[in-house]
Coordinates of C-alpha atoms and ligand atoms in Angstrom, one line a residue:
M1282 CA 82.6 132.6 202.5
T1283 CA 84.9 135.6 202.4
S1284 CA 86.7 136.6 199.3
L1285 CA 90.0 135.6 201.0
Q1286 CA 88.6 132.1 201.7
R1287 CA 87.4 131.9 198.1
N1288 CA 90.8 132.9 196.8
S1289 CA 92.6 130.3 198.9
V1290 CA 90.2 127.6 197.8
H1291 CA 90.8 128.7 194.2
M1292 CA 94.6 128.7 194.7
S1293 CA 94.5 125.2 196.3
Y1294 CA 92.4 124.0 193.3
S1295 CA 94.8 125.5 190.7
R1296 CA 97.8 124.1 192.5
S1297 CA 96.1 120.7 192.5
C1298 CA 95.6 121.0 188.8
H1299 CA 99.1 122.1 188.1
S1300 CA 101.4 120.3 190.5
Q1301 CA 104.0 118.1 188.8
V1302 CA 106.1 115.1 189.7
L1303 CA 109.4 114.1 188.2
V1304 CA 109.3 110.4 187.5
L1305 CA 112.8 108.7 187.2
N1306 CA 113.5 105.2 186.0
C1307 CA 117.3 104.6 186.2
G1308 CA 118.6 101.5 184.5
S1309 CA 122.3 100.4 184.4
S1310 CA 123.1 102.4 181.3
S1311 CA 119.9 104.5 180.8
L1312 CA 117.7 107.0 182.6
K1313 CA 114.1 107.6 181.6
F1314 CA 112.4 110.7 183.0
A1315 CA 109.0 112.3 182.8
V1316 CA 107.5 115.4 184.3
M1317 CA 103.9 114.4 184.9
N1318 CA 100.8 115.8 186.4
P1319 CA 99.8 113.2 189.0
H1320 CA 96.1 114.2 188.9
N1321 CA 95.5 113.4 185.2
G1322 CA 98.6 111.7 184.0
D1323 CA 99.4 114.5 181.5
I1324 CA 103.1 114.5 180.5
A1325 CA 104.8 117.9 180.1
I1326 CA 108.3 116.5 179.4
S1327 CA 109.5 113.0 178.8
G1328 CA 112.9 111.7 177.7
I1329 CA 115.7 109.2 178.0
G1330 CA 119.4 109.3 178.6
E1331 CA 121.0 106.3 176.9
S1332 CA 124.5 104.7 176.6
L1333 CA 125.4 106.1 180.0
G1334 CA 129.0 105.2 181.0
Q1335 CA 129.8 104.5 177.3
D1336 CA 131.3 106.3 174.4
E1337 CA 128.4 108.3 173.1
P1338 CA 125.8 109.0 175.7
V1339 CA 122.8 110.8 174.3
V1340 CA 119.8 112.5 175.8
S1341 CA 116.6 112.7 173.8
W1342 CA 113.4 114.4 175.1
K1343 CA 110.0 115.6 174.1
S1344 CA 108.5 118.7 175.5
H1345 CA 105.2 120.4 174.3
G1346 CA 105.2 118.0 171.3
E1347 CA 108.7 119.0 170.1
R1348 CA 111.5 116.4 170.0
H1349 CA 115.1 117.2 170.9
S1350 CA 118.3 115.3 171.2
Q1351 CA 121.8 116.0 172.4
T1352 CA 125.0 114.0 172.6
L1353 CA 126.8 114.3 175.9
P1354 CA 130.5 113.9 176.9
E1355 CA 131.7 110.2 176.9
N1356 CA 131.4 108.1 180.1
I1357 CA 129.0 110.4 181.9
G1358 CA 126.5 108.8 184.2
H1359 CA 123.1 109.3 186.0
T1360 CA 124.3 112.4 187.9
E1361 CA 125.2 114.3 184.8
V1362 CA 122.0 113.4 183.0
I1363 CA 120.0 114.7 186.0
R1364 CA 122.1 117.9 186.0
F1365 CA 121.4 118.3 182.2
L1366 CA 117.7 117.8 183.0
V1367 CA 117.8 120.6 185.6
E1368 CA 120.1 123.0 183.9
K1369 CA 119.2 122.6 180.3
I1370 CA 115.7 121.1 180.0
L1371 CA 113.8 122.3 183.1
S1372 CA 115.5 125.7 183.0
G1373 CA 113.6 126.4 179.8
H1374 CA 110.3 125.7 181.7
P1375 CA 110.5 127.6 185.0
E1376 CA 106.8 127.2 185.5
L1377 CA 107.2 123.4 185.6
R1378 CA 110.2 123.6 188.0
E1379 CA 108.0 125.8 190.3
Q1380 CA 105.2 123.2 190.2
L1381 CA 107.4 120.2 191.1
I1382 CA 106.2 118.7 194.4
A1383 CA 108.1 115.4 194.5
I1384 CA 110.4 113.0 192.7
G1385 CA 109.2 109.4 192.2
H1386 CA 111.7 106.7 191.6
R1387 CA 111.0 103.3 190.1
V1388 CA 112.9 100.7 192.1
V1389 CA 112.9 97.1 190.8
H1390 CA 113.5 95.2 194.0
G1391 CA 112.4 96.0 197.5
G1392 CA 112.6 92.4 198.8
E1393 CA 110.3 91.7 201.7
K1394 CA 110.8 95.1 203.2
F1395 CA 108.3 97.1 201.1
S1396 CA 104.7 96.3 200.4
H1397 CA 104.0 99.9 199.5
S1398 CA 105.7 103.0 198.1
V1399 CA 107.7 105.0 200.7
L1400 CA 109.3 108.4 201.3
I1401 CA 113.0 107.9 200.8
D1402 CA 115.3 108.5 203.8
D1403 CA 118.6 106.9 204.8
A1404 CA 117.0 103.8 206.2
V1405 CA 115.1 103.2 202.9
I1406 CA 118.4 103.7 201.0
N1407 CA 120.1 101.1 203.2
A1408 CA 117.2 98.7 202.6
I1409 CA 117.5 99.2 198.8
Q1410 CA 121.2 98.6 199.2
E1411 CA 120.5 95.3 201.1
C1412 CA 118.4 94.1 198.1
V1413 CA 121.3 94.6 195.6
A1414 CA 122.0 90.9 195.7
L1415 CA 118.5 90.2 194.4
A1416 CA 118.7 92.8 191.6
P1417 CA 122.4 93.3 190.9
L1418 CA 121.9 95.2 187.6
H1419 CA 119.0 97.4 188.7
N1420 CA 119.2 98.4 192.3
P1421 CA 122.7 100.0 192.1
A1422 CA 121.5 102.1 189.2
H1423 CA 118.4 103.2 191.2
L1424 CA 120.7 104.1 194.1
A1425 CA 122.8 106.2 191.8
G1426 CA 119.7 108.0 190.5
I1427 CA 118.3 108.6 194.0
D1428 CA 121.7 110.1 195.1
A1429 CA 121.8 112.4 192.1
A1430 CA 118.2 113.5 192.4
R1431 CA 118.6 114.2 196.1
S1432 CA 121.6 116.5 195.3
A1433 CA 119.8 118.2 192.5
F1434 CA 116.5 118.7 194.4
P1435 CA 117.5 118.8 198.1
N1436 CA 114.1 120.4 199.1
L1437 CA 111.8 118.0 197.3
P1438 CA 110.6 114.7 198.8
Q1439 CA 111.8 111.6 197.0
V1440 CA 109.6 108.5 196.9
A1441 CA 110.5 104.9 196.0
V1442 CA 107.9 102.8 194.1
F1443 CA 108.9 99.2 194.0
D1444 CA 108.1 96.7 191.2
T1445 CA 108.0 93.9 193.9
A1446 CA 105.6 95.7 196.3
F1447 CA 102.3 94.7 194.7
H1448 CA 103.3 91.0 195.0
Q1449 CA 104.0 91.1 198.7
S1450 CA 100.4 90.0 199.3
M1451 CA 101.2 86.6 197.8
P1452 CA 100.6 83.8 200.3
R1453 CA 103.5 81.6 201.4
H1454 CA 102.3 78.6 199.4
A1455 CA 102.7 80.8 196.2
Y1456 CA 106.1 82.3 197.0
I1457 CA 108.1 79.5 198.7
Y1458 CA 110.2 77.3 196.3
A1459 CA 110.2 73.6 197.1
L1460 CA 113.8 73.8 198.2
P1461 CA 115.5 73.4 201.6
F1462 CA 113.6 75.9 203.8
A1463 CA 116.8 77.4 205.1
L1464 CA 117.5 79.0 201.7
Y1465 CA 114.5 81.1 202.3
R1466 CA 115.0 81.6 206.0
D1467 CA 118.7 82.5 205.8
H1468 CA 119.1 83.9 202.4
G1469 CA 115.7 85.3 201.3
I1470 CA 115.5 82.9 198.3
R1471 CA 111.8 82.9 197.3
R1472 CA 109.5 84.1 194.6
Y1473 CA 109.2 88.0 194.6
G1474 CA 107.6 88.8 191.2
M1475 CA 108.1 92.0 189.1
H1476 CA 106.0 94.4 187.0
G1477 CA 104.0 95.0 190.1
T1478 CA 103.4 98.6 189.3
S1479 CA 101.9 97.7 185.9
H1480 CA 99.7 94.9 187.4
R1481 CA 98.5 97.3 190.0
F1482 CA 97.6 100.0 187.5
V1483 CA 95.7 97.4 185.4
T1484 CA 93.9 96.0 188.4
E1485 CA 92.6 99.5 189.4
R1486 CA 91.6 100.3 185.9
A1487 CA 89.9 96.9 185.4
A1488 CA 87.9 97.5 188.6
T1489 CA 86.7 100.9 187.2
L1490 CA 85.8 99.4 183.8
L1491 CA 83.9 96.5 185.5
N1492 CA 82.1 98.8 187.9
L1493 CA 83.6 97.1 190.9
S1494 CA 85.6 98.4 193.8
V1495 CA 89.3 97.6 193.7
D1496 CA 89.1 95.4 196.8
E1497 CA 86.5 93.1 195.2
V1498 CA 88.0 92.7 191.7
N1499 CA 89.4 89.4 190.5
I1500 CA 91.5 89.4 187.4
I1501 CA 94.3 87.6 185.5
S1502 CA 96.7 90.4 184.3
A1503 CA 99.0 89.5 181.5
H1504 CA 101.8 92.1 181.0
L1505 CA 103.4 91.2 177.7
G1506 CA 106.3 93.4 176.7
N1507 CA 109.9 92.5 176.1
G1508 CA 109.7 91.2 179.6
A1509 CA 106.5 89.4 180.3
S1510 CA 104.7 88.3 183.4
I1511 CA 101.2 87.3 184.5
T1512 CA 99.5 87.8 187.8
A1513 CA 96.5 86.3 189.6
V1514 CA 94.6 89.1 191.5
H1515 CA 92.1 88.2 194.2
N1516 CA 90.1 91.0 195.8
G1517 CA 92.5 93.6 194.3
R1518 CA 95.6 91.8 195.7
S1519 CA 98.3 89.8 193.9
V1520 CA 98.0 86.1 195.0
D1521 CA 100.4 84.6 192.4
T1522 CA 102.7 85.8 189.7
S1523 CA 104.9 84.2 187.1
M1524 CA 108.2 85.9 187.8
G1525 CA 110.2 84.6 190.7
L1526 CA 113.4 85.3 192.5
T1527 CA 114.5 86.9 189.3
P1528 CA 112.6 88.1 186.2
L1529 CA 113.7 84.9 184.4
E1530 CA 110.9 82.6 185.7
G1531 CA 107.6 82.2 184.0
L1532 CA 106.4 83.2 180.5
V1533 CA 108.4 83.1 177.3
M1534 CA 109.8 86.6 176.8
G1535 CA 111.7 88.6 174.1
T1536 CA 115.1 87.1 175.0
R1537 CA 114.4 85.2 178.2
S1538 CA 113.5 81.6 178.3
G1539 CA 111.0 81.7 181.1
D1540 CA 110.4 78.3 182.9
V1541 CA 112.9 75.6 182.0
D1542 CA 113.8 72.3 183.7
P1543 CA 116.4 73.3 186.3
G1544 CA 118.3 70.1 185.4
L1545 CA 119.2 72.0 182.1
L1546 CA 121.7 74.1 184.1
M1547 CA 123.6 71.1 185.2
H1548 CA 123.4 69.6 181.8
L1549 CA 124.8 72.8 180.2
G1550 CA 127.5 73.1 182.9
N1551 CA 128.6 69.5 183.2
R1552 CA 128.1 68.0 179.8
M1553 CA 128.5 71.0 177.5
D1554 CA 131.1 73.0 179.5
Y1555 CA 129.1 76.2 179.8
A1556 CA 130.4 78.6 182.4
L1557 CA 127.8 80.1 184.8
H1558 CA 128.0 83.6 183.1
E1559 CA 127.4 81.9 179.8
I1560 CA 124.3 80.1 181.1
N1561 CA 123.1 83.4 182.5
D1562 CA 123.6 85.1 179.1
L1563 CA 122.0 82.2 177.3
L1564 CA 118.9 82.2 179.4
N1565 CA 118.4 86.0 179.7
K1566 CA 119.7 87.3 176.4
K1567 CA 119.7 84.6 173.8
S1568 CA 116.5 82.6 174.5
G1569 CA 112.8 83.4 174.3
L1570 CA 111.3 84.6 171.0
L1571 CA 114.8 85.5 169.7
G1572 CA 116.3 82.1 170.6
I1573 CA 113.5 80.0 169.1
S1574 CA 113.0 82.1 165.9
E1575 CA 116.8 82.7 165.3
L1576 CA 115.5 86.0 163.9
S1577 CA 114.3 88.6 166.4
N1578 CA 112.9 89.3 169.8
D1579 CA 110.5 91.8 168.4
C1580 CA 106.9 90.5 168.1
R1581 CA 106.1 92.8 165.1
T1582 CA 109.1 91.4 163.1
L1583 CA 108.0 87.8 164.0
E1584 CA 104.4 88.3 163.0
Q1585 CA 105.5 89.7 159.6
A1586 CA 108.1 86.9 159.1
A1587 CA 105.6 84.2 160.1
S1588 CA 103.1 85.5 157.6
D1589 CA 105.9 85.4 155.0
G1590 CA 106.4 81.7 155.8
H1591 CA 109.4 81.9 158.2
D1592 CA 109.1 78.6 160.2
G1593 CA 111.2 79.8 163.2
A1594 CA 109.1 82.9 163.6
Q1595 CA 105.9 80.9 163.5
L1596 CA 107.2 78.4 166.1
A1597 CA 108.3 81.2 168.4
L1598 CA 104.8 82.8 168.3
D1599 CA 103.2 79.4 168.8
I1600 CA 105.2 78.6 171.9
F1601 CA 104.8 82.1 173.3
C1602 CA 101.0 81.7 173.1
Y1603 CA 100.8 78.1 174.2
R1604 CA 102.8 78.8 177.3
L1605 CA 100.8 81.9 178.1
A1606 CA 97.5 80.1 177.7
K1607 CA 98.8 77.4 180.1
Y1608 CA 99.5 80.0 182.8
I1609 CA 96.1 81.6 182.3
G1610 CA 94.5 78.2 182.7
S1611 CA 96.5 77.6 185.9
Y1612 CA 95.5 81.0 187.3
H1613 CA 91.8 80.0 186.8
A1614 CA 92.6 77.2 189.2
V1615 CA 94.2 79.7 191.6
L1616 CA 91.3 82.2 191.7
P1617 CA 87.8 81.4 193.0
Q1618 CA 86.4 83.7 190.4
V1619 CA 87.8 85.6 187.4
D1620 CA 86.0 88.8 186.5
A1621 CA 88.3 89.5 183.5
L1622 CA 91.5 88.4 181.7
V1623 CA 93.5 91.6 180.9
F1624 CA 96.1 92.1 178.2
T1625 CA 98.7 94.9 178.6
G1626 CA 102.3 95.8 177.7
G1627 CA 103.5 96.4 174.1
I1628 CA 102.4 93.0 172.9
G1629 CA 99.3 92.8 175.0
E1630 CA 98.1 96.2 174.0
N1631 CA 98.8 95.9 170.2
S1632 CA 99.1 92.4 169.0
S1633 CA 95.6 91.2 167.9
L1634 CA 97.2 88.0 166.6
I1635 CA 98.7 87.0 169.9
R1636 CA 95.5 87.8 171.8
Q1637 CA 93.4 85.8 169.3
K1638 CA 95.8 82.8 169.4
V1639 CA 95.7 82.7 173.2
M1640 CA 92.0 83.1 173.4
T1641 CA 91.4 80.4 170.8
Q1642 CA 93.7 78.0 172.8
L1643 CA 91.4 78.8 175.9
A1644 CA 88.1 78.1 174.1
G1645 CA 87.7 75.1 176.4
I1646 CA 87.4 77.3 179.5
G1647 CA 85.0 79.8 177.9
Y1648 CA 87.0 82.3 175.9
T1649 CA 85.8 83.6 172.5
V1650 CA 87.4 86.5 170.8
D1651 CA 85.3 89.2 169.1
A1652 CA 87.4 89.6 165.9
Q1653 CA 86.3 93.2 165.2
K1654 CA 86.9 94.5 168.7
N1655 CA 90.2 92.6 168.9
D1656 CA 91.4 94.2 165.6
R1657 CA 90.4 97.7 166.8
A1658 CA 92.1 97.4 170.2
R1659 CA 95.6 98.8 169.6
F1660 CA 97.7 102.0 169.8
G1661 CA 96.4 102.9 173.3
E1662 CA 92.7 101.8 172.8
E1663 CA 91.1 100.4 175.9
G1664 CA 88.2 98.0 176.1
P1665 CA 86.7 94.5 175.8
I1666 CA 87.8 92.1 173.0
S1667 CA 85.6 89.1 174.0
T1668 CA 82.1 88.2 172.7
D1669 CA 79.1 88.7 174.9
Q1670 CA 79.0 84.9 175.6
S1671 CA 82.8 84.7 176.4
A1672 CA 84.7 85.0 179.7
V1673 CA 85.4 88.8 179.8
T1674 CA 88.7 89.8 178.2
L1675 CA 90.0 93.4 178.2
V1676 CA 92.8 95.3 176.7
I1677 CA 94.1 98.0 179.1
P1678 CA 97.2 100.1 178.2
T1679 CA 99.4 100.2 181.2
N1680 CA 100.8 103.4 182.7
E1681 CA 103.5 102.7 185.3
E1682 CA 104.7 106.3 185.3
W1683 CA 101.3 107.6 186.4
V1684 CA 101.3 105.1 189.3
I1685 CA 104.7 106.4 190.4
A1686 CA 103.6 110.0 190.0
R1687 CA 100.4 109.4 192.0
D1688 CA 102.2 107.5 194.8
A1689 CA 104.8 110.2 195.0
A1690 CA 102.2 113.0 195.2
E1691 CA 100.3 111.1 197.9
L1692 CA 103.3 110.7 200.1
V1693 CA 104.4 114.4 200.0
P1694 CA 104.6 115.6 203.6
P1695 CA 102.2 118.5 204.4
D1696 CA 105.0 121.0 205.1
T1697 CA 106.5 120.6 201.6
P1698 CA 106.4 123.7 199.3
N1699 CA 103.5 123.3 196.7
H1700 CA 102.0 120.6 198.8
D1701 CA 98.5 119.8 197.8
P1702 CA 96.4 118.1 200.4
R1703 CA 93.9 117.0 197.7
T1704 CA 96.4 114.5 196.3
R1705 CA 95.7 112.4 199.4
E1706 CA 92.1 111.9 198.5
Ligands
ADP2938 P1 109.4 96.8 177.3 O1 109.2 95.5 178.1 O2 110.7 96.9 176.8 O3 108.8 98.0 177.9 P2 107.1 97.0 175.5 O4 106.0 97.0 176.5 O5 107.3 98.3 174.8 O6 108.5 96.5 176.0 O7 106.8 95.9 174.4 C1 107.6 95.7 173.3 C2 107.0 94.5 172.5 O8 105.8 95.0 172.0 C3 107.9 94.2 171.3 O9 108.0 92.8 171.1 C4 107.1 94.8 170.1 O10 107.2 94.1 168.9 C5 105.7 94.6 170.6 N1 104.7 95.4 169.9 C6 104.6 96.8 169.9 N2 103.7 97.1 168.9 C7 103.2 96.0 168.4 C8 102.2 95.7 167.4 N3 101.6 96.7 166.7 N4 102.0 94.4 167.0 C9 102.7 93.4 167.7 N5 103.6 93.6 168.6 C10 103.9 94.9 169.0

């Protein structure tokens, strides 16, 4: 090998270590961002713009361990936050700006069009636009973010990573509602599922921990945050999930009801004079842990209140765990084999109480919690929480940003500045 060859190998290696992806997650009034190394998941800068389009928008961010915050002019939106990111935050870190190879966008709904992440072009933008009816709060915000990022970084490839993509492998019998078939055929009304990026991360990580390849791992993945969903994974692919056409279906969540009798909607409308928007508000924002407890949607607050004797808090936690255990039981019926039950999301990663209650409820199908391991598994700890005799149960902290960064890096076309072919490995 000549010294020139050696140098170029070395340069390629150092680029591979130092390339960065800007991960963007645009909500209706917020924009989360992170500059991340796609190879190891290290975060150089992370932050959030909040109260966008309102009186006092504020951007807070952390870089190299230091926290910063700045109020922005009223009513500013995604474009201005991205401009602030470029002109004020990234300008202080020219080395990171140099190393950026792509922008990865979280997109909530890709309908049936996307089963994988894709490079964004005009056709992809049109397809995301066509899915606005399925995600009216999220997809318009994503489009605003994509538009702003394309203007700010015209030379960098932009990649869309869809929450729905992982669930596109569901079979028809899992995603078709028992409704007139024309509603699916003509209007796309079916179950899509969400949190796919998290369930995918957890699946890949579980395969590693279980010493299996991803395409042979079978897990039940419970993502329990403010939103919550559970997925049955067969041979590394989602075969059923609890969220449906919208994120409302399935488990009890922070403020969402999860499954209810659809007859409830007619009852509320016809007998109790609720307008449709009030029913929407009730089911999405006033139900779940908050609605039952009449106290809070926050699991920590409820655990504390329940231990202090608050009956509503206790009932909310009981129902949350009971309904979750029922779903886990039903996914044992869906899967021919279960290699592990996995807990993730803020509650799944931290609440030993919820995990212990759920596993106790599932004693009849072979689950026994290891109290010590369960107590230790919190604040980012990963590992088993079941006894040696039990069905395997793992806690795996999720990392959706890293999936987005990796997908974006893998899709960078070879002729892009800073392109690193090793990211395709
Ligand atoms: P989001 O869906 O908004 O991303 P998170 O995944 O951050 O939500 O999860 C938020 C939930 O996690 C809240 O209900 C919070 O109370 C719960 N949580 C976080 N830490 C703990 C903890 N130590 N014990 C119990 N619950 C916790």
